[in-house]
PDB file of C-alpha atoms in Angstrom:
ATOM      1  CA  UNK A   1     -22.249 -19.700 -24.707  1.00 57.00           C
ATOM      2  CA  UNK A   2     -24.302 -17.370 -26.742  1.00 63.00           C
ATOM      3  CA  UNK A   3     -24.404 -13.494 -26.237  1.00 62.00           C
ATOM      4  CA  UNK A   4     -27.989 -13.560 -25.512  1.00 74.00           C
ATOM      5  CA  UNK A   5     -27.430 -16.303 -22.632  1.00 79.00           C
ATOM      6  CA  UNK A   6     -24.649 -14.751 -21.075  1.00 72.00           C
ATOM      7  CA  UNK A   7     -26.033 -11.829 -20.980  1.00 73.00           C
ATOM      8  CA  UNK A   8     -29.662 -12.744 -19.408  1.00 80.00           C
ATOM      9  CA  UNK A   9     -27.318 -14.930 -16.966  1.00 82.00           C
ATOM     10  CA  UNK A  10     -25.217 -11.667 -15.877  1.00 74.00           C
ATOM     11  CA  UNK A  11     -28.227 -10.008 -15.679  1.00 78.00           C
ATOM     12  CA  UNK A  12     -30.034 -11.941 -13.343  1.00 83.00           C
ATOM     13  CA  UNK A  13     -26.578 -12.317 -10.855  1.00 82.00           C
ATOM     14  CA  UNK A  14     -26.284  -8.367 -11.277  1.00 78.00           C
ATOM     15  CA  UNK A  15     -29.984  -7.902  -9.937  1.00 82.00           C
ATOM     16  CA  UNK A  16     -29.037 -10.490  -7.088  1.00 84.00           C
ATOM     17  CA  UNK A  17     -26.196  -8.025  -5.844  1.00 78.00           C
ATOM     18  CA  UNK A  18     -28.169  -5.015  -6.599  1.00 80.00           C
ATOM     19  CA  UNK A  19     -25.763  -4.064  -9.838  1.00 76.00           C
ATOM     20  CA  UNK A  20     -27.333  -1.353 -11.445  1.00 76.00           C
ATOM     21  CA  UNK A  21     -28.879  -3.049 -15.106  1.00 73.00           C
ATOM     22  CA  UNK A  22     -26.777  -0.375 -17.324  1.00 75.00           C
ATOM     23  CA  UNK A  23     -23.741  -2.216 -16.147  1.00 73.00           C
ATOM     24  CA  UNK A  24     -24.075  -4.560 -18.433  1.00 69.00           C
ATOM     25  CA  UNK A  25     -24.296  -2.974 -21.625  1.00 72.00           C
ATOM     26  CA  UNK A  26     -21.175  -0.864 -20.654  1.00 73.00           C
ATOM     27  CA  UNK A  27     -18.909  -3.797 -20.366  1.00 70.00           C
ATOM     28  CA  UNK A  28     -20.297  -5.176 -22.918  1.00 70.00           C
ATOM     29  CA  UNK A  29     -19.885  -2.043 -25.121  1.00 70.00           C
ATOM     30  CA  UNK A  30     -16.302  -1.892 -23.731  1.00 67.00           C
ATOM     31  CA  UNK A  31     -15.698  -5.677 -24.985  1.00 65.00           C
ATOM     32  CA  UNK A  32     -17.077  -4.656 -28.811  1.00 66.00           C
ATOM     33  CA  UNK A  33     -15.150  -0.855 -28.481  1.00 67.00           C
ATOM     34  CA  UNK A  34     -11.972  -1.986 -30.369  1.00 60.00           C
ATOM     35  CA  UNK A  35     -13.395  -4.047 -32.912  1.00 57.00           C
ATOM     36  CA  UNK A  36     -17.099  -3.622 -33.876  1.00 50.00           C
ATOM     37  CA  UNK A  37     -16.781  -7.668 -34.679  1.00 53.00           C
ATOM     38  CA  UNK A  38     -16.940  -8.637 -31.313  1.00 53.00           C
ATOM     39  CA  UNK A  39     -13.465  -8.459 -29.840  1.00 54.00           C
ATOM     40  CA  UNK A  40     -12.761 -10.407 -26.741  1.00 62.00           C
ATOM     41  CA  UNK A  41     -10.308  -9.461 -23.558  1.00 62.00           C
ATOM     42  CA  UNK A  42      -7.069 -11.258 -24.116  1.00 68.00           C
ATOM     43  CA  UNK A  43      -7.297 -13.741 -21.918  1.00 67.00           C
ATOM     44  CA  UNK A  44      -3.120 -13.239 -20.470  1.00 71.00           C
ATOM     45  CA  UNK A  45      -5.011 -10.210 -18.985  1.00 72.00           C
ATOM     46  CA  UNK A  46      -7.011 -12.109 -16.367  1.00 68.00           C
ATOM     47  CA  UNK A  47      -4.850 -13.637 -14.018  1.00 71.00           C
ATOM     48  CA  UNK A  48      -2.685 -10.263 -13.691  1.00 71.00           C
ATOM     49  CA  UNK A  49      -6.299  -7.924 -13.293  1.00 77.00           C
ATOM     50  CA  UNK A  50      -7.463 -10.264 -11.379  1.00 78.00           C
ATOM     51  CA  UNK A  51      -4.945 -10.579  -8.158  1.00 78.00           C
ATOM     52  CA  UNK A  52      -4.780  -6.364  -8.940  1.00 79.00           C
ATOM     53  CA  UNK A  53      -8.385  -6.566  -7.666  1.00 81.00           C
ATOM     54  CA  UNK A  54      -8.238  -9.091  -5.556  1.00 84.00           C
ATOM     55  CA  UNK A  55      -5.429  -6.962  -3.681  1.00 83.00           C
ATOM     56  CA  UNK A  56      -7.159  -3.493  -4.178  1.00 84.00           C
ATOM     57  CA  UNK A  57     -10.480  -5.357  -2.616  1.00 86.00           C
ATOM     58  CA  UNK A  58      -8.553  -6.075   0.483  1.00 86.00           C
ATOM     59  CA  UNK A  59      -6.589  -3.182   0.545  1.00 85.00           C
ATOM     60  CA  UNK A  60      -9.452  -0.787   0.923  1.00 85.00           C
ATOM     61  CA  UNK A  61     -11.322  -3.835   3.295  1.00 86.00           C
ATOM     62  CA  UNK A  62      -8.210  -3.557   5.352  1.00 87.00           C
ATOM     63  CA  UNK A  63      -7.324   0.348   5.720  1.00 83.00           C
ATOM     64  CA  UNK A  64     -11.422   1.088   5.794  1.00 81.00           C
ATOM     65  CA  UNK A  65     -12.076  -1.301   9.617  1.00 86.00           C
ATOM     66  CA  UNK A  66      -8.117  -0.122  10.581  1.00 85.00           C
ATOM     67  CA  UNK A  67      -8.197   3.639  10.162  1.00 80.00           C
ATOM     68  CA  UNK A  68      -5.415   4.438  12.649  1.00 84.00           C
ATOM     69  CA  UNK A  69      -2.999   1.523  11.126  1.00 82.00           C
ATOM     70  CA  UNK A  70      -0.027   3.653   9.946  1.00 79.00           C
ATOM     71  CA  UNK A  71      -0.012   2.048   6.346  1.00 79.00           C
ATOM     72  CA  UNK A  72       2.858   2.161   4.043  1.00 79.00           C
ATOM     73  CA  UNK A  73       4.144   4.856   2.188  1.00 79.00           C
ATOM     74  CA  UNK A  74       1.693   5.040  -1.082  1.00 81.00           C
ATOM     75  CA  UNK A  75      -1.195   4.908   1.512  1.00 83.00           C
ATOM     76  CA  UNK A  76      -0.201   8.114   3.904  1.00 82.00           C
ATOM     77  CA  UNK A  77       0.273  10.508   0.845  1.00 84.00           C
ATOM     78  CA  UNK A  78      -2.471   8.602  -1.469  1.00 84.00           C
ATOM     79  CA  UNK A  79      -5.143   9.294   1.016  1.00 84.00           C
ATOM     80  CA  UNK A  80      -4.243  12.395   2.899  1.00 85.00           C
ATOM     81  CA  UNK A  81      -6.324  15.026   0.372  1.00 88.00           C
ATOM     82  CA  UNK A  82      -3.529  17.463   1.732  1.00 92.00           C
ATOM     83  CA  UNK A  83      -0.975  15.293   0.065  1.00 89.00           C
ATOM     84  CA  UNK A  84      -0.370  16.527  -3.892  1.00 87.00           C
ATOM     85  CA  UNK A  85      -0.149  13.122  -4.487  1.00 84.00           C
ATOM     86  CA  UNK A  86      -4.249  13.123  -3.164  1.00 86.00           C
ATOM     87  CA  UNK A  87      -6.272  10.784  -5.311  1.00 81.00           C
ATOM     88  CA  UNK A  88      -9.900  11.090  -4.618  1.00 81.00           C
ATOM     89  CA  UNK A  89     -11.630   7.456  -4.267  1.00 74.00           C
ATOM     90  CA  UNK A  90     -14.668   8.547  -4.747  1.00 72.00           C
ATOM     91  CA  UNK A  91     -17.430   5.206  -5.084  1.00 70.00           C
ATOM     92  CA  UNK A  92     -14.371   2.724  -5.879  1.00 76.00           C
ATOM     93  CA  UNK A  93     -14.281  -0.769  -4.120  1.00 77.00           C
ATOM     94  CA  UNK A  94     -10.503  -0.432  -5.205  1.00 84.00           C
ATOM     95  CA  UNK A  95      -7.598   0.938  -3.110  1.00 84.00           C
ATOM     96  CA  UNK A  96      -4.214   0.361  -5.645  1.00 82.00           C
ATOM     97  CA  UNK A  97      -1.148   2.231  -5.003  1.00 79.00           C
ATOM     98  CA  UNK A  98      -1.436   5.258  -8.203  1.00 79.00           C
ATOM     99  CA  UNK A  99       0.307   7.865  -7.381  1.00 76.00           C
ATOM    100  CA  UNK A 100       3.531   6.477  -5.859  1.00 74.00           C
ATOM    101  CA  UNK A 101       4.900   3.554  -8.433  1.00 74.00           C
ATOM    102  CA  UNK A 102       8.724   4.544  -8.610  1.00 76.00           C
ATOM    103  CA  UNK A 103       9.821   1.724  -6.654  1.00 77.00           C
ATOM    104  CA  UNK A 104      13.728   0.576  -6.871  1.00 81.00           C
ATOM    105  CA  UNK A 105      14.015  -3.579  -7.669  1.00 84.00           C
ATOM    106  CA  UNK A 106      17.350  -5.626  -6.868  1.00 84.00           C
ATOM    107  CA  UNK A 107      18.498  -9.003  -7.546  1.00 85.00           C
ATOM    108  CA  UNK A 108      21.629 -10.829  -7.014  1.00 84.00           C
ATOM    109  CA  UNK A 109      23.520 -11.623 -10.445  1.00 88.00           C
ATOM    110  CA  UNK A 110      22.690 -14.896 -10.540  1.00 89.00           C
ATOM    111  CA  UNK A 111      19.762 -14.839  -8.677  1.00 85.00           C
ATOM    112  CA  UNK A 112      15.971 -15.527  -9.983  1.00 84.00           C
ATOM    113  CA  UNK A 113      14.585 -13.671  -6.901  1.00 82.00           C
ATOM    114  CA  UNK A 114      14.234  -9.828  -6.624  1.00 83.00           C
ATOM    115  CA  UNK A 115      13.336  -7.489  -4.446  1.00 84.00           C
ATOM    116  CA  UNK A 116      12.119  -4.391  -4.396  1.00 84.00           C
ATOM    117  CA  UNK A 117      12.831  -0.849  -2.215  1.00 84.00           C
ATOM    118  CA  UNK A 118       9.833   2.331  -2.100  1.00 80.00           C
ATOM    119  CA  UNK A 119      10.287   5.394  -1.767  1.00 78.00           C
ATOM    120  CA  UNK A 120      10.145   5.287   2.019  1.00 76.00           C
ATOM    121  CA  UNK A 121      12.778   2.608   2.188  1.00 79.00           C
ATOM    122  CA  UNK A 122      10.859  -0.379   2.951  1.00 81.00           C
ATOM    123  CA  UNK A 123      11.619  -3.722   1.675  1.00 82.00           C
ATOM    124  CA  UNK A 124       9.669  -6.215  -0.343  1.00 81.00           C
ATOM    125  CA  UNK A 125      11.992  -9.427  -0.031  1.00 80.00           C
ATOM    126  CA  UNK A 126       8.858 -10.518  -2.291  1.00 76.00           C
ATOM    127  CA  UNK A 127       7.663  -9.017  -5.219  1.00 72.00           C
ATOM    128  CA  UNK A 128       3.852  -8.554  -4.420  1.00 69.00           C
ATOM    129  CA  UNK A 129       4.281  -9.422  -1.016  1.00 71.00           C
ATOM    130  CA  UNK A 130       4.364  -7.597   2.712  1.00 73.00           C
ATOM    131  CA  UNK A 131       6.946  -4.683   3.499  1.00 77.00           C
ATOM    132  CA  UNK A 132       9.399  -5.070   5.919  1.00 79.00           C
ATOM    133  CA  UNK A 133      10.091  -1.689   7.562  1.00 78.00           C
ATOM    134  CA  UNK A 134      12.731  -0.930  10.844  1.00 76.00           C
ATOM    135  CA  UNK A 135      12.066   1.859  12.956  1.00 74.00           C
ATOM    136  CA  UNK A 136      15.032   3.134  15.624  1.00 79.00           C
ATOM    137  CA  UNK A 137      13.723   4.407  18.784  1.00 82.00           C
ATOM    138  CA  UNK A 138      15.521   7.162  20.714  1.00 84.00           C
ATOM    139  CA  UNK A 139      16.414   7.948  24.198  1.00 75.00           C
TER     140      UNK A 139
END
């Protein structure tokens, strides 16, 4: 597809969804920044950025409409602006875990599966997947 097309055709879906027009030209610059003869996005990229954003889409979805769900770990101290760990969101659609990445993994020796502990002590049986958290109750 020529750059001309493509770029008419992003255009014209950008001013369906009310994208602002200079949107555009940024990616676009960002595409040419490393190499002024038009460098593309390596394509192994995708599929990881794209379930990143897929997840950070319904992450903020999720804890925006649920606002008194007690949300794991990264969540209480990312968005508490009391918290040093406070990372303002500012217009972002995107709500990824930044500040709080020093997770501990574990596998068996011989095993292709791995897990992974946060700092809270919740489990991911499932890299990528839900939590599993216990709670004891007293009295």
């Amino acid at each position: 597809m020529k750059p001309s097309l493509r770029r008419r055709i992003f255009t014209r879906i950008g001013r369906a969804f009310g994208i602002h027009p200079d949107v555009s030209g940024l990616i676009g610059g960002a595409m040419r920044l490393a190499n002024p003869m038009q460098a593309a996005m390596p394509g192994e990229n995708l599929p990881a950025a794209s379930r990143v954003i897929a997840s950070g889409l319904w992450n903020y979805s999720f804890f925006q409409f649920y606002p008194d769900f007690e949300g794991p770990f990264w969540v209480q101290r990312q968005y508490n602006p009391e918290d040093p760990a406070f990372i303002p969101r500012a217009g972002s659609l995107l709500s990824v875990n930044l500040a709080h990445r020093n997770w501990m993994g574990f596998r068996g020796i011989r095993s292709p599966f791995f897990a992974m502990v946060d700092p809270a002590g919740a489990l991911s049986p499932v890299v990528g997947s839900y939590s599993i958290e216990l709670a004891l109750i007293r009295g």
